[in-house]
CSV table of C-alpha atoms and ligand atoms in Angstrom, one decimal:
chain,number,residue,atom,x,y,z
K,291,MET,CA,15.4,-5.7,-7.5
K,292,ILE,CA,14.1,-5.8,-11.0
K,293,SER,CA,11.8,-8.1,-12.9
K,294,LYS,CA,9.9,-8.1,-16.1
K,295,LEU,CA,6.2,-8.6,-17.1
K,296,ILE,CA,5.7,-9.4,-20.7
K,297,LEU,CA,2.3,-8.0,-22.0
K,298,GLU,CA,0.8,-7.7,-25.6
K,299,GLN,CA,1.6,-3.9,-25.4
K,300,GLY,CA,5.3,-4.5,-24.6
K,301,THR,CA,7.6,-5.5,-21.7
K,302,VAL,CA,6.9,-3.8,-18.3
K,303,LEU,CA,9.9,-3.4,-16.0
K,304,LEU,CA,9.1,-3.7,-12.3
K,305,GLU,CA,11.9,-2.2,-10.2
K,306,GLY,CA,12.7,-1.0,-6.8
K,307,PRO,CA,13.4,0.3,-4.2
K,308,VAL,CA,14.1,3.2,-6.8
K,309,SER,CA,15.8,6.4,-5.9
K,310,LYS,CA,14.4,9.9,-6.1
K,311,GLY,CA,16.4,10.6,-9.3
K,312,GLN,CA,15.1,7.4,-11.0
K,313,ILE,CA,11.5,8.6,-10.4
K,314,LEU,CA,12.1,12.3,-11.4
K,315,SER,CA,13.8,11.1,-14.6
K,316,LYS,CA,10.7,9.3,-15.9
K,317,LYS,CA,7.4,10.5,-17.3
K,318,MET,CA,4.1,9.6,-15.2
K,319,CYS,CA,1.3,8.1,-17.1
K,320,SER,CA,-1.3,10.7,-17.2
K,321,GLY,CA,-4.0,8.5,-15.7
K,322,LEU,CA,-2.2,8.1,-12.4
K,323,ALA,CA,-4.6,10.5,-10.8
K,324,SER,CA,-6.3,8.6,-7.9
K,325,PHE,CA,-4.7,10.3,-5.1
K,326,ARG,CA,-3.6,13.6,-6.5
K,327,SER,CA,-2.4,15.0,-10.0
K,328,PRO,CA,0.2,12.8,-11.8
K,329,ALA,CA,2.8,15.7,-11.3
K,330,GLU,CA,2.1,15.9,-7.7
K,331,GLN,CA,2.1,12.2,-7.3
K,332,GLN,CA,5.5,12.0,-9.0
K,333,LYS,CA,6.9,14.5,-6.5
K,334,ALA,CA,5.3,12.6,-3.6
K,335,LEU,CA,6.9,9.3,-4.8
K,336,ALA,CA,10.2,11.1,-5.0
K,337,ASP,CA,9.9,12.5,-1.5
K,338,ILE,CA,9.1,9.0,-0.2
K,339,ALA,CA,12.0,7.6,-2.0
K,340,GLY,CA,14.2,10.1,-0.3
K,341,LEU,CA,13.1,9.2,3.2
K,342,PRO,CA,15.6,7.0,5.2
K,343,GLU,CA,12.7,4.3,5.6
K,344,GLY,CA,10.9,5.1,2.4
K,345,MET,CA,10.7,2.5,-0.5
K,346,VAL,CA,9.0,3.0,-3.9
K,347,TYR,CA,8.8,0.3,-6.5
K,348,ILE,CA,7.5,1.2,-10.0
K,349,ALA,CA,6.2,-0.4,-13.1
K,350,HIS,CA,7.5,1.3,-16.1
K,351,ILE,CA,7.5,1.0,-20.0
K,352,GLU,CA,9.7,3.0,-22.2
K,353,GLU,CA,10.6,5.4,-19.3
K,354,LYS,CA,6.9,6.0,-18.5
K,355,ILE,CA,5.8,5.1,-14.9
K,356,ILE,CA,2.5,3.2,-15.1
K,357,GLY,CA,2.2,1.9,-11.6
K,358,TYR,CA,3.7,2.1,-8.2
K,359,ILE,CA,3.6,1.0,-4.6
K,360,THR,CA,5.1,2.8,-1.6
K,361,PHE,CA,6.3,2.1,2.0
K,362,HIS,CA,6.9,4.8,4.6
K,363,TYR,CA,6.3,5.4,8.3
K,364,PRO,CA,2.7,6.1,9.2
K,365,ASP,CA,1.5,9.6,9.2
K,366,PRO,CA,2.1,11.1,12.8
K,367,LEU,CA,-1.4,12.7,12.6
K,368,GLU,CA,-2.9,9.1,12.4
K,369,ARG,CA,-3.2,6.8,15.3
K,370,TRP,CA,-0.6,4.4,13.8
K,371,GLY,CA,2.0,7.2,13.5
K,372,GLN,CA,1.6,7.9,17.2
K,373,ILE,CA,2.9,4.4,18.1
K,374,LYS,CA,6.5,4.8,18.9
K,375,ILE,CA,7.7,1.7,17.2
K,376,LYS,CA,10.6,2.0,14.6
K,377,GLU,CA,9.7,-1.4,13.1
K,378,LEU,CA,6.2,0.0,12.0
K,379,LEU,CA,5.8,0.8,8.4
K,380,GLU,CA,2.7,1.7,6.3
K,381,PHE,CA,2.2,0.2,2.9
K,382,GLY,CA,1.2,3.6,1.6
K,383,ALA,CA,-0.4,3.2,-1.8
K,384,ILE,CA,-0.8,1.0,-4.8
K,385,GLU,CA,-2.0,2.5,-8.1
K,386,VAL,CA,-1.9,1.3,-11.7
K,387,CYS,CA,-2.8,3.6,-14.7
K,388,PRO,CA,-6.2,2.9,-16.3
K,389,GLY,CA,-5.5,1.2,-19.6
K,390,TRP,CA,-2.9,-1.0,-17.8
K,391,ARG,CA,-5.2,-2.4,-15.3
K,392,ASN,CA,-6.3,-6.0,-14.8
K,393,LYS,CA,-3.0,-7.3,-16.4
K,394,GLY,CA,-1.2,-8.4,-13.4
K,395,ILE,CA,0.9,-5.2,-12.8
K,396,ALA,CA,-0.4,-4.5,-9.2
K,397,LYS,CA,0.2,-8.2,-8.2
K,398,SER,CA,3.6,-8.1,-9.8
K,399,LEU,CA,4.5,-5.0,-7.9
K,400,LEU,CA,3.4,-6.6,-4.7
K,401,ARG,CA,5.4,-9.7,-5.4
K,402,ILE,CA,8.7,-7.8,-6.1
K,403,GLY,CA,8.0,-5.4,-3.0
K,404,PHE,CA,7.3,-8.2,-0.6
K,405,SER,CA,10.2,-10.5,-1.9
K,406,ASN,CA,12.6,-7.9,-0.4
K,407,PRO,CA,13.8,-9.5,2.9
K,408,VAL,CA,13.7,-6.1,4.7
K,409,VAL,CA,10.0,-6.6,5.0
K,410,GLU,CA,10.5,-9.4,7.5
K,411,ASP,CA,12.0,-6.8,10.0
K,412,TYR,CA,8.7,-4.8,10.1
K,413,ILE,CA,5.1,-4.8,11.0
K,414,ILE,CA,3.5,-3.3,8.0
K,415,ILE,CA,0.0,-1.9,8.0
K,416,SER,CA,-2.2,-1.0,5.2
K,417,THR,CA,-5.3,1.1,5.7
K,418,GLU,CA,-8.1,0.6,3.0
K,419,TYR,CA,-10.5,3.5,2.6
K,420,TYR,CA,-13.2,3.1,0.0
K,421,TRP,CA,-13.2,6.8,-1.0
K,422,HIS,CA,-9.8,6.1,-2.6
K,423,TRP,CA,-11.2,3.4,-4.8
K,424,ASP,CA,-11.8,3.8,-8.6
K,425,LEU,CA,-15.2,2.1,-8.6
K,426,GLU,CA,-16.3,3.7,-11.8
K,427,GLY,CA,-13.0,2.9,-13.7
K,428,THR,CA,-12.9,-0.8,-12.7
K,429,GLY,CA,-16.7,-1.4,-13.0
K,430,LEU,CA,-16.6,-3.2,-9.6
K,431,ASN,CA,-19.0,-2.4,-6.7
K,432,VAL,CA,-17.6,-1.5,-3.4
K,433,TRP,CA,-17.7,-5.1,-1.9
K,434,GLU,CA,-16.0,-6.5,-5.1
K,435,TYR,CA,-13.4,-3.8,-5.0
K,436,LYS,CA,-12.8,-4.5,-1.2
K,437,SER,CA,-12.4,-8.3,-1.9
K,438,MET,CA,-10.1,-7.6,-4.8
K,439,ILE,CA,-7.7,-5.5,-2.7
K,440,GLU,CA,-7.8,-7.8,0.4
K,441,CYS,CA,-7.1,-10.9,-1.7
K,442,ALA,CA,-4.1,-9.3,-3.5
K,443,LEU,CA,-2.8,-8.3,-0.1
K,444,GLU,CA,-3.5,-11.6,1.6
K,445,GLU,CA,-1.4,-13.2,-1.1
K,446,VAL,CA,1.7,-11.2,0.2
K,447,GLY,CA,1.0,-12.0,3.8
K,448,PHE,CA,-1.4,-9.5,5.0
K,449,GLN,CA,-4.3,-10.3,7.4
K,450,LEU,CA,-7.4,-8.4,8.2
K,451,VAL,CA,-7.3,-7.0,11.8
K,452,SER,CA,-10.1,-5.4,13.8
K,453,THR,CA,-9.7,-2.0,15.3
K,454,ASP,CA,-11.8,0.9,16.7
K,455,ASP,CA,-9.9,3.5,14.7
K,456,PRO,CA,-12.6,6.1,13.8
K,457,GLU,CA,-11.5,6.5,10.2
K,458,ILE,CA,-11.6,2.6,9.6
K,459,ILE,CA,-14.9,2.1,11.3
K,460,SER,CA,-16.6,5.1,9.6
K,461,HIS,CA,-17.6,2.9,6.7
K,462,PRO,CA,-18.0,-1.0,6.8
K,463,ALA,CA,-16.0,-1.4,3.5
K,464,ASN,CA,-12.8,0.2,5.0
K,465,SER,CA,-10.4,-2.1,6.6
K,466,LEU,CA,-7.1,-2.4,8.5
K,467,MET,CA,-4.6,-5.1,7.2
K,468,VAL,CA,-1.5,-6.0,8.9
K,469,ARG,CA,1.6,-8.0,7.9
K,470,TYR,CA,3.8,-9.2,10.6
K,471,GLY,CA,7.4,-9.7,9.5
K,472,GLU,CA,9.1,-13.0,10.6
K,473,ASN,CA,11.9,-11.2,12.5
K,474,VAL,CA,9.7,-8.8,14.5
K,475,LEU,CA,9.9,-9.4,18.3
K,476,GLU,CA,6.8,-10.5,20.2
K,477,LYS,CA,7.0,-7.5,22.6
K,478,THR,CA,6.8,-5.2,19.5
K,479,VAL,CA,3.7,-7.1,18.3
K,480,ILE,CA,2.2,-6.7,21.7
K,481,LYS,CA,2.8,-3.0,21.8
K,482,PHE,CA,1.4,-2.6,18.3
K,483,GLU,CA,-1.8,-4.6,19.1
K,484,SER,CA,-2.3,-2.4,22.3
K,485,TYR,CA,-3.2,0.4,19.9
K,486,LEU,CA,-5.9,-1.5,17.8
K,487,PHE,CA,-8.6,-0.8,20.5
K,488,LEU,CA,-8.2,2.5,22.3
K,489,ASN,CA,-11.9,3.5,23.0
K,490,LYS,CA,-12.4,0.7,25.7
K,491,ARG,CA,-15.5,1.0,27.7
K,492,MET,CA,-15.4,0.4,31.5
K,493,PHE,CA,-18.4,-1.9,32.7
W,149,COA,C1,-6.4,-1.7,-7.4
W,149,COA,C2,-5.5,-1.6,-8.5
W,149,COA,C3,-4.1,-1.1,-8.0
W,149,COA,C4,-5.4,-2.9,-9.2
W,149,COA,O1,-4.4,-2.8,-10.1
W,149,COA,P1,-4.3,-3.9,-11.3
W,149,COA,O2,-2.9,-3.9,-12.0
W,149,COA,O3,-5.5,-3.8,-12.3
W,149,COA,O4,-4.4,-5.3,-10.6
W,149,COA,P2,-3.9,-6.8,-11.1
W,149,COA,O5,-4.3,-6.8,-12.6
W,149,COA,O6,-2.7,-7.2,-10.6
W,149,COA,O7,-5.2,-7.6,-10.4
W,149,COA,C5,-5.3,-8.0,-9.0
W,149,COA,C6,-6.4,-8.8,-8.9
W,149,COA,O8,-7.6,-8.1,-9.0
W,149,COA,C7,-8.5,-8.5,-10.1
W,149,COA,N1,-9.1,-7.4,-10.8
W,149,COA,C8,-8.4,-6.3,-11.1
W,149,COA,N2,-9.2,-5.4,-11.8
W,149,COA,C9,-10.3,-6.1,-11.9
W,149,COA,C10,-11.6,-5.8,-12.5
W,149,COA,N3,-11.9,-4.5,-13.1
W,149,COA,N4,-12.6,-6.6,-12.3
W,149,COA,C11,-12.4,-7.8,-11.7
W,149,COA,N5,-11.3,-8.3,-11.1
W,149,COA,C12,-10.2,-7.3,-11.3
W,149,COA,C13,-7.5,-9.4,-11.0
W,149,COA,O9,-8.2,-10.4,-11.5
W,149,COA,C14,-6.5,-9.9,-9.8
W,149,COA,O10,-7.2,-11.1,-9.2
W,149,COA,P3,-6.8,-12.5,-9.4
W,149,COA,O11,-5.3,-12.7,-9.0
W,149,COA,O12,-7.7,-13.3,-8.7
W,149,COA,O13,-6.9,-12.8,-10.9
W,149,COA,C15,-6.1,-0.6,-9.7
W,149,COA,O14,-7.4,-0.8,-9.9
W,149,COA,C16,-5.8,0.9,-9.2
W,149,COA,O15,-4.9,1.6,-9.4
W,149,COA,N6,-7.0,1.5,-8.7
W,149,COA,C17,-7.0,2.9,-8.2
W,149,COA,C18,-6.2,3.1,-7.0
W,149,COA,C19,-6.6,2.2,-5.8
W,149,COA,O16,-7.8,1.8,-5.7
W,149,COA,N7,-5.7,1.7,-5.0
W,149,COA,C20,-5.9,0.7,-4.0
W,149,COA,C21,-6.2,1.5,-2.6
W,149,COA,S1,-4.8,2.2,-2.0
């Protein structure tokens, strides 16, 4: 799938799911450093694109990647990775290079990624951890940032869900969001939801 976003600075192409080769043949914007260095992030994106279930969508201009979103199975070290449901995917990351932000690129990437009918076959989780957020770069406070991300994800069908996962509840700004695909069976939803609260107290 491919679409365009016309900005003053030029035409941004939004494309995906892209292959490993398409990612490695492009340059990375030097500011794509929220999670790791741009070179390491490019390799991580290529690795995700190479996974059977992995999907990467990129925003690029003149062969330079300026933003991306990823989908993959949850990390087996996390609670969500221990749920044995093959229809459970994680919306892994969203990042737009500073200088290109607040121009609609993240929302355009979300729109293209979530217009792929394959998302309806999955429960997709998104874990929001405030320590990944660029508060300084955006000038937003932690609550404004939380609201920005949650609103953008709600527009593509995510909802906030309560959990007692220790990482999520370690800070009140963190959250778990879930998108239930239309084709997911009820028994799969019930199994997933049985993992939201694992630290039940007996009274
Ligand atoms: C979060 C991030 C991906 C947003 O990308 P973006 O391309 O700037 O987002 P968009 O331009 O599509 O804007 C999305 C919404 O946020 C708002 N927004 C974005 N930056 C903003 C800012 N600095 N101040 C106020 N609102 C802002 C936009 O107005 C838009 O809301 P609207 O639809 O109500 O108008 C980007 O800031 C980023 O890469 N941050 C670092 C990584 C990160 O925090 N990732 C998320 C956690 S994994």
